Short mmCIF file of C-alpha atoms in Angstrom, two decimals:
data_model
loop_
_atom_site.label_atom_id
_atom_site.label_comp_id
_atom_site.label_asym_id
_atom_site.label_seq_id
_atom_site.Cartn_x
_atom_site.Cartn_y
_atom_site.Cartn_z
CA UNK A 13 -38.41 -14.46 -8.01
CA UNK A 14 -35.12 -12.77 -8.10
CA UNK A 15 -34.16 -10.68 -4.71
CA UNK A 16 -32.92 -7.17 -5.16
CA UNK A 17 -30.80 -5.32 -2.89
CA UNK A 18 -32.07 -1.38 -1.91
CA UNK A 19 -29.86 -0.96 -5.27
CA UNK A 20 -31.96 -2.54 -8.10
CA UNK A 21 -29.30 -5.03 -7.70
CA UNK A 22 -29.91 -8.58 -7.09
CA UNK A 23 -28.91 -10.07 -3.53
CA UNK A 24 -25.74 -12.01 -4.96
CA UNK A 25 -24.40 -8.81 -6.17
CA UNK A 26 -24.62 -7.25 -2.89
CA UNK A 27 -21.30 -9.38 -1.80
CA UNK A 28 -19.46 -7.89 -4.85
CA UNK A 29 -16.08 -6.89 -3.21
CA UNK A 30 -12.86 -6.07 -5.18
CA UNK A 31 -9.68 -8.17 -4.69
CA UNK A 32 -6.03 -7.76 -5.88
CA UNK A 33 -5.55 -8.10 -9.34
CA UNK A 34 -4.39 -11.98 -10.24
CA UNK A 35 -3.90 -13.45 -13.62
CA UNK A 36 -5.26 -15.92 -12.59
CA UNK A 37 -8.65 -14.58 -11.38
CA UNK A 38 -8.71 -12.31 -14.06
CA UNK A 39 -8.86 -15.02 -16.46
CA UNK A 40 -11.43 -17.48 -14.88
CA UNK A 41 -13.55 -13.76 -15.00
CA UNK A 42 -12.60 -13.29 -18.24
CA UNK A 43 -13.58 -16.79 -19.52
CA UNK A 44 -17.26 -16.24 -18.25
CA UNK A 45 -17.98 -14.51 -21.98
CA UNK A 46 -18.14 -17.10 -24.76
CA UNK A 47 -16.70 -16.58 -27.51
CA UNK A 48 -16.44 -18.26 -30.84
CA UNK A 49 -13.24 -20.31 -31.87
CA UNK A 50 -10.59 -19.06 -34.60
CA UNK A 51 -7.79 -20.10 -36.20
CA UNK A 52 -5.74 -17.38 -37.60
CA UNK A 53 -2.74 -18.37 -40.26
CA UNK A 54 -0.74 -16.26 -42.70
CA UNK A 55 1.73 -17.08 -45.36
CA UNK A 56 5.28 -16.38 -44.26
CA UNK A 57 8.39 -13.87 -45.52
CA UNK A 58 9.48 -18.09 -45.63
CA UNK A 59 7.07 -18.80 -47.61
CA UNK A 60 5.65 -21.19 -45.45
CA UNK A 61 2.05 -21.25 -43.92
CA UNK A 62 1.70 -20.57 -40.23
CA UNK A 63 -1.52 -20.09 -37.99
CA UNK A 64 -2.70 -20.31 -34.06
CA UNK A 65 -6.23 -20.33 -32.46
CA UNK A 66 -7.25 -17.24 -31.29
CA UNK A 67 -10.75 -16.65 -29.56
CA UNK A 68 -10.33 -13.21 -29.42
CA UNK A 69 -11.64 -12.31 -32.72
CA UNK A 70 -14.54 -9.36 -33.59
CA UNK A 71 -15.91 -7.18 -36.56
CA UNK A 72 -14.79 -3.83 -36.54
CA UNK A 73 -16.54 -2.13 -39.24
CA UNK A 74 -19.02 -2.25 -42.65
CA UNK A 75 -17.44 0.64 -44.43
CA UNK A 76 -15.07 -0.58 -44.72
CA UNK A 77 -15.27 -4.00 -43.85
CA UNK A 78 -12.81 -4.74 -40.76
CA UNK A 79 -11.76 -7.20 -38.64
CA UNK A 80 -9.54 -7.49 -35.50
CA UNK A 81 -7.59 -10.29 -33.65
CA UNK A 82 -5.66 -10.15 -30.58
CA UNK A 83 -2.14 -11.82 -31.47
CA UNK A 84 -0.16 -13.01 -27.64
CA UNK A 85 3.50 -11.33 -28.70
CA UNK A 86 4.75 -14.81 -27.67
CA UNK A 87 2.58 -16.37 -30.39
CA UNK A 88 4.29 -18.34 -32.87
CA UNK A 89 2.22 -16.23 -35.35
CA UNK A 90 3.03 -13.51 -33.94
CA UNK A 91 5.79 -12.30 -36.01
CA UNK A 92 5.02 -13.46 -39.06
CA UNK A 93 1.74 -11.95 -39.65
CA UNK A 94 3.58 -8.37 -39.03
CA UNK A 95 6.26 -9.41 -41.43
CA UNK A 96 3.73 -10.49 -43.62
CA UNK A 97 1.22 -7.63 -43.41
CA UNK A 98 -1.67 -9.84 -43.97
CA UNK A 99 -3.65 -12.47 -41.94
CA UNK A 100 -7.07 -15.18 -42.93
CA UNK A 101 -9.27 -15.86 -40.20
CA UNK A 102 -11.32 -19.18 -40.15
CA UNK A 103 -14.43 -20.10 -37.86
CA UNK A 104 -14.11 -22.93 -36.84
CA UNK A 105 -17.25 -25.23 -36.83
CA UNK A 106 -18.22 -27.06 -33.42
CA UNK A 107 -16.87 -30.26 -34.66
CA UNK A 108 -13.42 -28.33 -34.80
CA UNK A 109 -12.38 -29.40 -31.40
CA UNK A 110 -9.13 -31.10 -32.26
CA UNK A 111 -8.18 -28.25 -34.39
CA UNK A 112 -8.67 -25.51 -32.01
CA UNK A 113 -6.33 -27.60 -30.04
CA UNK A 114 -3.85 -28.67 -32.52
CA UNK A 115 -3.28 -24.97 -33.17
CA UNK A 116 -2.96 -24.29 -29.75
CA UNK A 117 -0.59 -26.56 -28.92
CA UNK A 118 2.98 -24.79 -28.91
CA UNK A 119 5.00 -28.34 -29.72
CA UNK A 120 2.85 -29.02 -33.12
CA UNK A 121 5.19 -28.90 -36.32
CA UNK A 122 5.73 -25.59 -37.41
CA UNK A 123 5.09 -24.33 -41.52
CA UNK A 124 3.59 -26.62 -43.52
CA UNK A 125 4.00 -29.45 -41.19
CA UNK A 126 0.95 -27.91 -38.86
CA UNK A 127 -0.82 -27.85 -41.42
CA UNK A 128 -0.28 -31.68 -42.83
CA UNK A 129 -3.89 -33.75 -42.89
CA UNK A 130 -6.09 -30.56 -42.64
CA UNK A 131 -7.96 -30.04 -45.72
CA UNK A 132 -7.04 -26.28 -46.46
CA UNK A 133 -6.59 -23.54 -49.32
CA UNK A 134 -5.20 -20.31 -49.89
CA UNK A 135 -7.15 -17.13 -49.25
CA UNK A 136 -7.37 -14.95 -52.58
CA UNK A 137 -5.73 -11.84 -51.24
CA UNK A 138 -3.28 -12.88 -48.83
CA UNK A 139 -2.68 -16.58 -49.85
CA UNK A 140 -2.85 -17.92 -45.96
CA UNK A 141 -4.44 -20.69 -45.35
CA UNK A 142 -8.21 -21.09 -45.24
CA UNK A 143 -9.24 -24.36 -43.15
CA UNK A 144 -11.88 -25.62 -45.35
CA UNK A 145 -13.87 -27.58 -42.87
CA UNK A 146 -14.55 -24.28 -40.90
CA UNK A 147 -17.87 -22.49 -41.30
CA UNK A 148 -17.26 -18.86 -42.69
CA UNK A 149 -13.32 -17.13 -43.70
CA UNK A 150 -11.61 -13.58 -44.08
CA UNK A 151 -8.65 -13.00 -46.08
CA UNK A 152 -7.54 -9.70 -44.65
CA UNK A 153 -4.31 -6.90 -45.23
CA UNK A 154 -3.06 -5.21 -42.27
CA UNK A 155 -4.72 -1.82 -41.51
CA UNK A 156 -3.03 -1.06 -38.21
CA UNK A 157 -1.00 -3.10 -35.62
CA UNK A 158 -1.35 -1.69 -32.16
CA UNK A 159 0.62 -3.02 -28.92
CA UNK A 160 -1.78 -3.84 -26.13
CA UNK A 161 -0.05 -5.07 -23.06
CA UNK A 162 1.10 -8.77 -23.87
CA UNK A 163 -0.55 -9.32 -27.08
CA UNK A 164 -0.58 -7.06 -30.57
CA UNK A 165 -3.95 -5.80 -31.93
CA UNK A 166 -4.54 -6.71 -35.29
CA UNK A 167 -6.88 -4.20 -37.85
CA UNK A 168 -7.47 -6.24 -40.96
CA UNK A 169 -9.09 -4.56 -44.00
CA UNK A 170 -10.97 -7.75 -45.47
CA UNK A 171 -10.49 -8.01 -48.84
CA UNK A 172 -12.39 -11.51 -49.16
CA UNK A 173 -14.91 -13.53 -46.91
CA UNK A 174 -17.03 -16.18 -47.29
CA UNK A 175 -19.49 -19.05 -45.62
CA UNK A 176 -18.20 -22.40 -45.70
CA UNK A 177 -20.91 -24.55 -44.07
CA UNK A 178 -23.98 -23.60 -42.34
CA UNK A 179 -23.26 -25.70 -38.97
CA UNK A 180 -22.92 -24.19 -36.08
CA UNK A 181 -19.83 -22.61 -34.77
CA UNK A 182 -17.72 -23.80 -31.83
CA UNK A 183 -17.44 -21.84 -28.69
CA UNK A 184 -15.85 -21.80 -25.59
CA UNK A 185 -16.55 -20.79 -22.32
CA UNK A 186 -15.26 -21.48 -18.88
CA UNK A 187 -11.97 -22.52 -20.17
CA UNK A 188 -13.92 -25.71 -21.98
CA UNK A 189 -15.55 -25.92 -25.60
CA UNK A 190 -19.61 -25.61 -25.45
CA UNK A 191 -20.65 -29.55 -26.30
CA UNK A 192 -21.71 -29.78 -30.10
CA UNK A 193 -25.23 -29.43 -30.36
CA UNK A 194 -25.46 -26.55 -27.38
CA UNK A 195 -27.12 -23.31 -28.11
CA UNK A 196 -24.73 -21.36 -28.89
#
């Protein structure tokens, strides 16, 4: 049985109490909502493929169908997909753990070289790179861009999508990936 303060609230909300804001605890707080695991690449003005994971990653709309990402301005991506004006999304399945990673990791190659040993095609409309061993893709144009503190907000019109595998996705919560097999 779950105690309730004269509130509705239960008892453990009762010692709510606000602090100063800290990146730090804002993130930990943050990281309490899972979230499913990204990588986002596009094709360069270089002409070579780039990408980074990115967790923060939502549908937008039906009509027309729209996605949005949340690009850090000090992403290696970054730049490129504005240069670029388009961006492909892949899910990554919950096997993807080493990819989610790699893609994290700011001293992988860059271009094609972060891409080398990773089975991977390019999307129809934008030609960046679809991770094939992910579970579902969107190849998407740039709608709107939209600066948001440190990171850029990213409005893709999705020209193509698809399912890639029916296994589960890979999420993370708690700054850790869920274990595969987890309910998700």
């Amino acid at each position: 049985m779950t105690t309730t303060t004269g509130t509705g609230l239960p008892a453990s909300a009762a010692t709510v109490t606000a602090t100063a804001p800290d990146g730090k605890d804002f993130r930990r707080t943050a990281g309490r909502f899972p979230t499913g695991v990204t990588v986002v690449t596009t094709l360069g003005a270089d002409g070579h493929p780039h990408g980074t994971t990115v967790n923060s990653f939502t549908t937008v709309s039906m009509d027309p169908f729209m996605v949005l990402v949340s690009l850090g301005r000090g992403s290696r991506l970054h730049d490129h997909a504005l240069d670029a004006w388009s961006f492909a999304v892949t899910v990554l399945a919950e096997e993807q753990q080493d990819d989610a990673l790699w893609f994290a990791d700011r001293t992988r190659p860059t271009g094609a070289g972060a891409f080398a040993g990773r089975a991977w095609r390019p999307a129809p409309h934008s030609g960046a790179p679809v991770l094939l061993d992910g579970v579902a893709w969107f190849d998407c144009a740039v709608a709107e861009a939209h600066p948001a503190g440190d990171h850029t907000l990213l409005l893709g019109r999705v020209h193509s999508f698809g399912v890639l595998s029916d296994r589960p996705a890979l999420t993370f919560a708690d700054s850790r990936f869920a274990p595969p097999g987890a309910p998700s």
